mmCIF file of C-alpha atoms and ligand atoms in Angstrom:
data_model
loop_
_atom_site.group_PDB
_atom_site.id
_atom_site.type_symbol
_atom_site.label_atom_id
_atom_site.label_comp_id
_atom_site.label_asym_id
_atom_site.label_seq_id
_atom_site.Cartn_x
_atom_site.Cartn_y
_atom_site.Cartn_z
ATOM 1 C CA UNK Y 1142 0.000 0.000 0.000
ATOM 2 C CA UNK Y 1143 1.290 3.529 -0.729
ATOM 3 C CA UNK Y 1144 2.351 5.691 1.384
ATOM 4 C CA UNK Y 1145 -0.289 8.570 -0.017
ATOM 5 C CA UNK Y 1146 -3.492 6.489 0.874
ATOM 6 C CA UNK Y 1147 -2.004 6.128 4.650
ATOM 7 C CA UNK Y 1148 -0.959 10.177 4.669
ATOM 8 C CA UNK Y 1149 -4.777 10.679 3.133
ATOM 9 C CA UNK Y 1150 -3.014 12.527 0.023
ATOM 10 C CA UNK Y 1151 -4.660 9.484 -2.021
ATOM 11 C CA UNK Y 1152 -8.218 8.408 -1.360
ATOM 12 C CA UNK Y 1153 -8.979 4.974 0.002
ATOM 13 C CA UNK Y 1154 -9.503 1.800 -1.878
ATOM 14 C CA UNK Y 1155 -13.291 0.796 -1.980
ATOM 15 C CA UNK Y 1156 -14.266 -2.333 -2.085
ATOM 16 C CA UNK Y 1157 -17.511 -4.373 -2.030
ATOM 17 C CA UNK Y 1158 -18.816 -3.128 1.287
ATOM 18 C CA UNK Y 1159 -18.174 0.498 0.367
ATOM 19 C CA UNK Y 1160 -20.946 2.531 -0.578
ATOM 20 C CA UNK Y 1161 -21.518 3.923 -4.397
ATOM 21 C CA UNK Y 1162 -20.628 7.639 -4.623
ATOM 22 C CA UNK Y 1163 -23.635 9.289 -6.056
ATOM 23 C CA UNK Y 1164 -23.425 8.571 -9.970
ATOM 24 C CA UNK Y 1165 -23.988 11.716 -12.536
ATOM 25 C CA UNK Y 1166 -24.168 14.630 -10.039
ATOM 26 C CA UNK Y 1167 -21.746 16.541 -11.817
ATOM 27 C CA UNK Y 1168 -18.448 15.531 -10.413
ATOM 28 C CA UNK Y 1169 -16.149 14.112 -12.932
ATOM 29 C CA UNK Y 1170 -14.939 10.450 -11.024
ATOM 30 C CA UNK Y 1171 -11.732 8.337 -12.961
ATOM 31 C CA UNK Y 1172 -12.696 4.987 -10.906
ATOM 32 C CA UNK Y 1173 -8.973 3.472 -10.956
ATOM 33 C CA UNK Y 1174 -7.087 0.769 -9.684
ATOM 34 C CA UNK Y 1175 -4.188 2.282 -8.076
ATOM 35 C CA UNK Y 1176 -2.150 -0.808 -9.666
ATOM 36 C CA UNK Y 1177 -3.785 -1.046 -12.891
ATOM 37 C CA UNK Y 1178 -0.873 -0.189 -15.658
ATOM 38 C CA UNK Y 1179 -4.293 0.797 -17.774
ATOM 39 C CA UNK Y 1180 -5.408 3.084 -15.114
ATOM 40 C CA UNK Y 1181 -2.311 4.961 -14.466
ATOM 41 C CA UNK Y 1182 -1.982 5.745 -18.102
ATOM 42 C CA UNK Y 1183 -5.446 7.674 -17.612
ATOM 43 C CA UNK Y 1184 -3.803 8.776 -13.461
ATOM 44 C CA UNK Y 1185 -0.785 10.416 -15.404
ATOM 45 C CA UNK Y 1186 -2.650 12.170 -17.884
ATOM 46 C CA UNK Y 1187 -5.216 13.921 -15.204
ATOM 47 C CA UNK Y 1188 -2.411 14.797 -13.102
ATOM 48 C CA UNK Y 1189 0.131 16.153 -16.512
ATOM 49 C CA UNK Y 1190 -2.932 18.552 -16.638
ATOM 50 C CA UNK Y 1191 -3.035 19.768 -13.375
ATOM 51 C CA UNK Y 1192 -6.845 17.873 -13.089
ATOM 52 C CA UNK Y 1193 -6.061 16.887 -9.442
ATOM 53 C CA UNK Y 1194 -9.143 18.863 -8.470
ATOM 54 C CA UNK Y 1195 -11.222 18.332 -11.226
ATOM 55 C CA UNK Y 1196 -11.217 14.441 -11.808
ATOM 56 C CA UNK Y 1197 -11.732 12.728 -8.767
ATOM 57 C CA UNK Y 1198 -9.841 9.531 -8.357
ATOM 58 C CA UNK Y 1199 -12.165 6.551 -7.357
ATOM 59 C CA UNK Y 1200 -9.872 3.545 -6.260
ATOM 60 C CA UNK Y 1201 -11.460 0.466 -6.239
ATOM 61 C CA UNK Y 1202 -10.200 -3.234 -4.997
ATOM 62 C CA UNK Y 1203 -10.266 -5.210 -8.344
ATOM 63 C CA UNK Y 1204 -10.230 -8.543 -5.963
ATOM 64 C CA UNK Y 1205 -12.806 -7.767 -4.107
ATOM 65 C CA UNK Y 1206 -14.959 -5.294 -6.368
ATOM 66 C CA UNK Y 1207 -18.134 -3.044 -5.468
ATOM 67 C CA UNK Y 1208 -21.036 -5.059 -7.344
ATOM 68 C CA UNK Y 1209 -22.214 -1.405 -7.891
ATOM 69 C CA UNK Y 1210 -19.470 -0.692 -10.406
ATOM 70 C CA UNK Y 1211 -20.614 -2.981 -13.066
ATOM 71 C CA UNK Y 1212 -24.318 -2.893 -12.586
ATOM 72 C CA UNK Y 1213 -24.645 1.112 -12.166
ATOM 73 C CA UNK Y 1214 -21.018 2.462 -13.289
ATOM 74 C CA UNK Y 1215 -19.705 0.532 -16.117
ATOM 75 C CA UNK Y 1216 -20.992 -2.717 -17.282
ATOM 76 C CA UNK Y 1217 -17.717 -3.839 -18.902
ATOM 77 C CA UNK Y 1218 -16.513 -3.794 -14.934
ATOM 78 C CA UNK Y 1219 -12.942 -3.038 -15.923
ATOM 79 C CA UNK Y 1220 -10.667 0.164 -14.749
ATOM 80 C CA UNK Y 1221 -10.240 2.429 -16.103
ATOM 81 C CA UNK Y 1222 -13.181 4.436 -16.864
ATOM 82 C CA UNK Y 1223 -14.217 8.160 -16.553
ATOM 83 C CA UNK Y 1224 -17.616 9.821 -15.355
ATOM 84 C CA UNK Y 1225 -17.945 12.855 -17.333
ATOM 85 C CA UNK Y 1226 -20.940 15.019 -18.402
ATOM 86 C CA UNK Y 1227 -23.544 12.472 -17.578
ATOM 87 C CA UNK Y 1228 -21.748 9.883 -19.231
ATOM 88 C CA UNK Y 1229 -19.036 6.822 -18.216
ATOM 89 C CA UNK Y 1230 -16.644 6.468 -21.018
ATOM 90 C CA UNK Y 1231 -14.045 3.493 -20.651
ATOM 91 C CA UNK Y 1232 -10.682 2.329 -22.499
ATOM 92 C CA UNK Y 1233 -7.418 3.695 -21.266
ATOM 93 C CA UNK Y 1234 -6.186 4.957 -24.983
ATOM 94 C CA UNK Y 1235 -9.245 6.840 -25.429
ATOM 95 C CA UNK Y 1236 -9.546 8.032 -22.261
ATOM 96 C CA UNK Y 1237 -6.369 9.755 -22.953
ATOM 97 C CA UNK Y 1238 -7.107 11.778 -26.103
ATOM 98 C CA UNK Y 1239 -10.601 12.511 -24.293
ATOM 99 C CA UNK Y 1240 -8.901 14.366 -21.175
ATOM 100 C CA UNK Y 1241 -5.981 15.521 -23.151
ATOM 101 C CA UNK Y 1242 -8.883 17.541 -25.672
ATOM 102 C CA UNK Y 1243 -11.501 17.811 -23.813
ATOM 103 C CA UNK Y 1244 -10.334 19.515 -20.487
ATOM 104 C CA UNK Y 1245 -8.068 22.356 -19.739
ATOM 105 C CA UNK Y 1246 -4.274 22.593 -18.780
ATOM 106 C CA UNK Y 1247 -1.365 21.404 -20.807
ATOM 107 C CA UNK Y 1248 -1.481 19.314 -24.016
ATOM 108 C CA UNK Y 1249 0.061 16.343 -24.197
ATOM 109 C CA UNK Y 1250 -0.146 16.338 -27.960
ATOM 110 C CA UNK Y 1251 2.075 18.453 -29.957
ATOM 111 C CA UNK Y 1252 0.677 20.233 -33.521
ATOM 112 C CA UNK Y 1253 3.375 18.976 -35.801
ATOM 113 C CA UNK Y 1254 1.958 16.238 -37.778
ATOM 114 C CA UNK Y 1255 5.134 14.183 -37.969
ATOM 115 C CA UNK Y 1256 4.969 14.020 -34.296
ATOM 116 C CA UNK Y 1257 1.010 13.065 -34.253
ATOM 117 C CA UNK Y 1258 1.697 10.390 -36.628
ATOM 118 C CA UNK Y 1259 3.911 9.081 -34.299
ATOM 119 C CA UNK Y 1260 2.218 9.004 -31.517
ATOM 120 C CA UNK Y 1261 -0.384 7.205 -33.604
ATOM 121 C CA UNK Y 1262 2.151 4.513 -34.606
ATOM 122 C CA UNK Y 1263 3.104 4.031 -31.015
ATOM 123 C CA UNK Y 1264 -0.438 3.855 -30.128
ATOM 124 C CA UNK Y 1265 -1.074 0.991 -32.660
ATOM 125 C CA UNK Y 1266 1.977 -1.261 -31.292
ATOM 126 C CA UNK Y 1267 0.263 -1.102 -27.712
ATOM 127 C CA UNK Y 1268 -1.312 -4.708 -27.991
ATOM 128 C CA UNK Y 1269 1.635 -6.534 -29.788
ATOM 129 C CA UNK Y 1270 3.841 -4.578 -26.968
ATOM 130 C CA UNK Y 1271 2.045 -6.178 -24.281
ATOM 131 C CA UNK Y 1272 1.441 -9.531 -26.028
ATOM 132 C CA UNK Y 1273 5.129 -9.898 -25.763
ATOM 133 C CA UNK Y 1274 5.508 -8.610 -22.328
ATOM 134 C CA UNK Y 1275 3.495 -11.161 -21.250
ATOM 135 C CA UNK Y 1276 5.318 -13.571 -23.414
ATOM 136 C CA UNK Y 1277 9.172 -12.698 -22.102
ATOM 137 C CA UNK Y 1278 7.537 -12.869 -18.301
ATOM 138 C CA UNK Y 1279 6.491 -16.269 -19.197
ATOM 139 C CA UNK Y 1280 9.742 -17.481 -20.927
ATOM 140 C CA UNK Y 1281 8.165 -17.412 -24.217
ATOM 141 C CA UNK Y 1282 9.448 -15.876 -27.493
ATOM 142 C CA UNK Y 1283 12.256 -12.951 -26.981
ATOM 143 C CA UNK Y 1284 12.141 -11.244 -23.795
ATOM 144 C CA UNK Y 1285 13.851 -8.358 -25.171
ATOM 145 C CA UNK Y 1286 11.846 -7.389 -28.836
ATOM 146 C CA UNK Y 1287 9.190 -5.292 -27.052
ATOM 147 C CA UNK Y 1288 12.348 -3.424 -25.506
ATOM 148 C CA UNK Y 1289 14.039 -3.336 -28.597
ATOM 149 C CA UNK Y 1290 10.915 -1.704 -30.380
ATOM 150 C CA UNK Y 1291 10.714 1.092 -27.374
ATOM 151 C CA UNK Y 1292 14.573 1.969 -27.973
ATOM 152 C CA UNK Y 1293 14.394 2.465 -31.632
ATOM 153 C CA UNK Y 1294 11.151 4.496 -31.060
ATOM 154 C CA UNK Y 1295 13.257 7.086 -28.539
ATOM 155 C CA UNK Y 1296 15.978 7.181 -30.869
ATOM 156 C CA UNK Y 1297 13.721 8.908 -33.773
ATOM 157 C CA UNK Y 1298 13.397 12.408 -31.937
ATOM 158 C CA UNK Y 1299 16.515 12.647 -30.919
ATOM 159 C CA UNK Y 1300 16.900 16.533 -29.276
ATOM 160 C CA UNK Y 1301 15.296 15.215 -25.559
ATOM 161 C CA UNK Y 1302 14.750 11.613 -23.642
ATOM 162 C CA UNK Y 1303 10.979 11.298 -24.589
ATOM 163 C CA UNK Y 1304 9.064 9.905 -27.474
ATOM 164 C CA UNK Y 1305 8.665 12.819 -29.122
ATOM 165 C CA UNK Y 1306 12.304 14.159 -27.857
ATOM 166 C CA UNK Y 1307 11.909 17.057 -25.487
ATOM 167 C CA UNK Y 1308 8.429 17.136 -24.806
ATOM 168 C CA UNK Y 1309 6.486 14.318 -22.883
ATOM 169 C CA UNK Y 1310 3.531 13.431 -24.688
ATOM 170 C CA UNK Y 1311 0.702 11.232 -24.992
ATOM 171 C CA UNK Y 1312 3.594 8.208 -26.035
ATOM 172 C CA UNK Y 1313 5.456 7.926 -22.626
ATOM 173 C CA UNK Y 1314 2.109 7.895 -20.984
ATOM 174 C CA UNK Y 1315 1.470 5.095 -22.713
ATOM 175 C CA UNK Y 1316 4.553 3.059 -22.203
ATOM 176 C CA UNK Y 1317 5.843 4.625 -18.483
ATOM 177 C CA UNK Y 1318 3.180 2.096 -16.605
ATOM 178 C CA UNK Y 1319 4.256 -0.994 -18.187
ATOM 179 C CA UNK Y 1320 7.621 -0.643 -17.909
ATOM 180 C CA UNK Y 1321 7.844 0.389 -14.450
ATOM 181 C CA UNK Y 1322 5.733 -2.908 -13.921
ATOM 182 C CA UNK Y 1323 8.139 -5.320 -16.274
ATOM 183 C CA UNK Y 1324 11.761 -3.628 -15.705
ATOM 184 C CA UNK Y 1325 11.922 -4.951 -12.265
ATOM 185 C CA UNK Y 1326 9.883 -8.557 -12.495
ATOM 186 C CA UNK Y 1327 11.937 -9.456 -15.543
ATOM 187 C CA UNK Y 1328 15.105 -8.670 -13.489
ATOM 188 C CA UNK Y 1329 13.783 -10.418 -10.577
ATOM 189 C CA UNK Y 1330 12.304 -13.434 -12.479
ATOM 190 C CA UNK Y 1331 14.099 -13.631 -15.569
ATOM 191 C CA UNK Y 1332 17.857 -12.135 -14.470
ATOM 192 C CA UNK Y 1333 16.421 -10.019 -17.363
ATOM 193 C CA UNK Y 1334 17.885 -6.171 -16.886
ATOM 194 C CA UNK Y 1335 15.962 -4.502 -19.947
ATOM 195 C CA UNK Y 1336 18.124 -1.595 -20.181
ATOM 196 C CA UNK Y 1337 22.112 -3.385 -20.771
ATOM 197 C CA UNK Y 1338 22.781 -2.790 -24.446
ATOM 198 C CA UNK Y 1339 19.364 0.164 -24.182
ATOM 199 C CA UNK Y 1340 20.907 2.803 -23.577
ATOM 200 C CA UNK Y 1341 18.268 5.356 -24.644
ATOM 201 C CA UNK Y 1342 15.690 3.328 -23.001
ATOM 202 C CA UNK Y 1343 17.773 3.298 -19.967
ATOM 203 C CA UNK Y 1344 17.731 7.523 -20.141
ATOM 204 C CA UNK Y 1345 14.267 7.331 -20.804
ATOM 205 C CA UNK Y 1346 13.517 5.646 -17.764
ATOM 206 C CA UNK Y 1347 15.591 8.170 -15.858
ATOM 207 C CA UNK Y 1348 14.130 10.736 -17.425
ATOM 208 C CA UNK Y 1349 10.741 9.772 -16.418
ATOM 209 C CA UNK Y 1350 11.295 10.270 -12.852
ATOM 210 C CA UNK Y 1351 12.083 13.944 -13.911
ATOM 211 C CA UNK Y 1352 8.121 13.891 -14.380
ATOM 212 C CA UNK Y 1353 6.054 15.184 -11.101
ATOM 213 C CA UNK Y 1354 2.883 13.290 -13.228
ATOM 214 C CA UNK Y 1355 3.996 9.912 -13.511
ATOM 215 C CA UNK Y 1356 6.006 10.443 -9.593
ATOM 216 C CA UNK Y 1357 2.952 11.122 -7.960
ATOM 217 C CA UNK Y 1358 1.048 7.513 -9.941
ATOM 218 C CA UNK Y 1359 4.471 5.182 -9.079
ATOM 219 C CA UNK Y 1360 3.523 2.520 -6.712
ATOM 220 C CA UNK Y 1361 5.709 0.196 -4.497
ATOM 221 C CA UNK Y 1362 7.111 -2.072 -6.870
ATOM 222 C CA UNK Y 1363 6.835 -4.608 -4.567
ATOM 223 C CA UNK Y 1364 3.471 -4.531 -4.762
ATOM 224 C CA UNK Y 1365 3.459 -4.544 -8.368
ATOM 225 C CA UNK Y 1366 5.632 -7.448 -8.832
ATOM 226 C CA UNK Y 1367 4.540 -10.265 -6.514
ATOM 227 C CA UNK Y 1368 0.571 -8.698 -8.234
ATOM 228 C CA UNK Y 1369 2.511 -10.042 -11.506
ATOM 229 C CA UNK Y 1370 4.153 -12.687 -10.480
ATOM 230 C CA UNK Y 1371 0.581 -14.089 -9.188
ATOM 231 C CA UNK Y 1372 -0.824 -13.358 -12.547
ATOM 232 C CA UNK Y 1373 1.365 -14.801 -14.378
ATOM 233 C CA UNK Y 1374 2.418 -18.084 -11.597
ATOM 234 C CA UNK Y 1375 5.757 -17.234 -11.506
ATOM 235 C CA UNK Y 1376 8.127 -17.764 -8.228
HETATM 236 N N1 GSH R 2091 -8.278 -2.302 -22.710
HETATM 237 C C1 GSH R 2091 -8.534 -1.796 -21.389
HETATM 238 C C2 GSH R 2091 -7.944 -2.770 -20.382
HETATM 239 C C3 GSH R 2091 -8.328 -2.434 -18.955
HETATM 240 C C4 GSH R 2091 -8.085 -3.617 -18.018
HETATM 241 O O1 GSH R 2091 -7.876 -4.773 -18.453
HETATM 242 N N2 GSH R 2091 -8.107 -3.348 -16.715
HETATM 243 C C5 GSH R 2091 -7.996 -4.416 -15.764
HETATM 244 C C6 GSH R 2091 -7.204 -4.016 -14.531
HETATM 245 S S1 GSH R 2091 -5.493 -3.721 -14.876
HETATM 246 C C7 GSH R 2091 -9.372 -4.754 -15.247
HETATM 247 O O2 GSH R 2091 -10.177 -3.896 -14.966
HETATM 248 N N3 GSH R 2091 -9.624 -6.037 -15.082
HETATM 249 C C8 GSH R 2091 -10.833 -6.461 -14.504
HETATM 250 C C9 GSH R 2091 -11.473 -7.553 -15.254
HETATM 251 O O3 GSH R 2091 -11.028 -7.846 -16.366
HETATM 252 O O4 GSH R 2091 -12.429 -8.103 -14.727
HETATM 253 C C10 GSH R 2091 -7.931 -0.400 -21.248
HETATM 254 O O5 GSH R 2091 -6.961 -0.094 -21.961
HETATM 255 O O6 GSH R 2091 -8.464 0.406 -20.473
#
């Protein structure tokens, strides 16, 4: 458990005893998993835009989940989604591009279309990038393609550590969640270190933690990796 739900900086977990906040009565609610790699993407992105205020985080306990969420909230019953204007909206890749245009603060989307197209690209490779996550944490296939893919992707824009070079954008939200989750089970698991021969991956990673948005969603990665190594039956 973080440190931020114990100093009451985060709000607590709910689970299936807890009572429904009222649905639709104007306050805009991202119910989250606070270690949900989906979830943070959306965390990050509400917190890049100074939203702190205006999207109220909504923890839940995936193991031991509100029946209210699926039958009132959102009948696909996964994190993230996002209560907004009378409506719950779900899917962490759209939920994204909806906060990033649709509420104030900085964008995490620069105009040049080179760099939109790329962020597009890096958008599409989500699936087969976690496909073979999953598939190096198991011992299957090469552990280190998906890593391979993310550091010829930061070598493109080459002036700064991020996707798109200086700025952080929409791409490292994407990416930050799963690799904080896989750097250190891989290691631990697999003897797998993800950044030797990486070297812009490896800045990237640094760099990150240069980011107050993505500080204030890391969790304790022991939490994250025996959650993982659960999933996945690994020792
Ligand atoms: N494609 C969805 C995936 C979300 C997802 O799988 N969330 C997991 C938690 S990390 C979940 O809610 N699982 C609950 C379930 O499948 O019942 C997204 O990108 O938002």
């Amino acid at each position: 458990m973080s440190t931020g739900i114990a100093q009451g900086v985060l709000p607590p977990v709910l689970d299936s005893t807890s009572e429904q906040p009222p649905l639709f009565d104007g306050t805009t609610r991202l119910y989250t998993s606070y270690i949900c790699p989906y979830a943070q993407r959306v965390w990050i992105t509400r917190n890049y835009k100074g939203l702190q205020d205006k999207i109220k985080l909504v923890p839940l306990d995936l193991g031991n989940r509100p029946a209210w969420y699926k039958e009132k909230v959102y009948h696909e019953n996964k994190v993230p989604s996002l209560e907004h204007n009378n409506e719950v909206k779900g899917e962490s890749l759209d939920l994204i591009k909806y906060i990033d245009s649709n509420f104030e603060g900085p964008s995490l989307l620069p105009e040049d279309p080179a760099k939109r197209e790329f962020v597009d690209e890096l958008f599409a490779y989500t699936d087969k990038f976690g496909g073979g996550l999953f598939a190096a944490a198991k011992g299957d296939g090469d552990a280190g393609a998906p890593f391979d893919y993310l550091e010829t992707a930061l070598q493109k824009f080459n002036d700064g550590p991020f996707f798109l070079g200086r700025e952080f954008s929409q791409a490292d939200v994407v990416y930050a969640p799963f690799v904080e989750r896989f750097q250190p089970l891989l290691l631990e698991v697999k003897n797998y270190d993800i950044t030797v021969g990486r070297p812009t991956l490896k800045a990237w990673i640094e760099a990150l933690d240069t980011v107050e948005a993505y500080k204030q969603t890391k969790w304790d990665t022991e939490e994250l990796v025996s959650g993982l190594k659960k999933r996945f039956q690994l020792s």
